[in-house]
């Protein structure tokens, strides 16, 4: 979730692998648009129109 004071928050659903040990899961994801927009005092809803924010993410882990 990206939270903004006095603005609409953006909620992202991340696709995380069940087993992040494979090298292909340690690369950066594609750019992802928000799945929901949450306005103060309202239920989250699907975004309407173009999104002004996108994120990328990467799974990292520690060897034990």
XYZ file of C-alpha atoms in Angstrom:
64
model
C 0.000 0.000 0.000
C 1.206 3.478 -0.813
C -0.264 5.933 1.676
C -0.527 9.642 0.957
C -1.616 12.302 3.448
C -4.938 13.863 2.386
C -4.959 11.841 -0.870
C -6.106 8.532 -2.270
C -4.059 5.519 -1.124
C -2.992 2.916 -3.703
C -3.293 -0.797 -2.854
C -1.253 -3.378 -4.773
C -1.679 -7.165 -4.799
C 1.783 -8.684 -5.010
C 2.266 -12.032 -6.730
C 4.717 -13.766 -4.415
C 6.109 -17.218 -5.248
C 5.570 -20.110 -2.857
C 9.258 -21.005 -3.260
C 11.468 -17.931 -3.892
C 14.671 -19.998 -4.062
C 14.690 -20.228 -7.874
C 16.785 -17.556 -9.591
C 13.913 -16.443 -11.844
C 11.996 -15.230 -8.780
C 14.852 -13.017 -7.577
C 14.633 -10.631 -10.537
C 12.671 -7.389 -10.499
C 8.986 -7.750 -11.326
C 7.274 -6.002 -14.212
C 5.790 -2.595 -13.457
C 2.450 -3.023 -11.707
C -0.487 -0.621 -11.513
C -2.566 -0.433 -8.315
C -5.391 -2.927 -7.899
C -7.450 -0.639 -5.657
C -7.712 3.013 -4.661
C -8.792 3.906 -1.122
C -10.199 7.329 -0.340
C -10.394 8.518 3.258
C -13.507 7.147 4.969
C -14.543 4.978 1.984
C -14.178 1.343 0.964
C -11.367 0.601 -1.521
C -12.511 0.483 -5.144
C -11.011 -0.401 -8.510
C -9.123 2.517 -10.068
C -10.892 4.356 -12.848
C -8.759 5.685 -15.673
C -4.987 5.872 -15.927
C -2.876 5.349 -12.835
C -0.298 7.922 -11.815
C 1.682 5.380 -9.722
C 3.245 2.014 -10.518
C 5.597 -0.203 -8.518
C 8.191 -2.916 -9.108
C 9.347 -5.366 -6.471
C 11.865 -8.119 -5.921
C 11.778 -11.136 -3.582
C 14.846 -11.407 -1.379
C 15.678 -14.001 1.226
C 18.439 -14.925 3.655
C 20.275 -18.230 3.521
C 20.077 -20.063 6.821
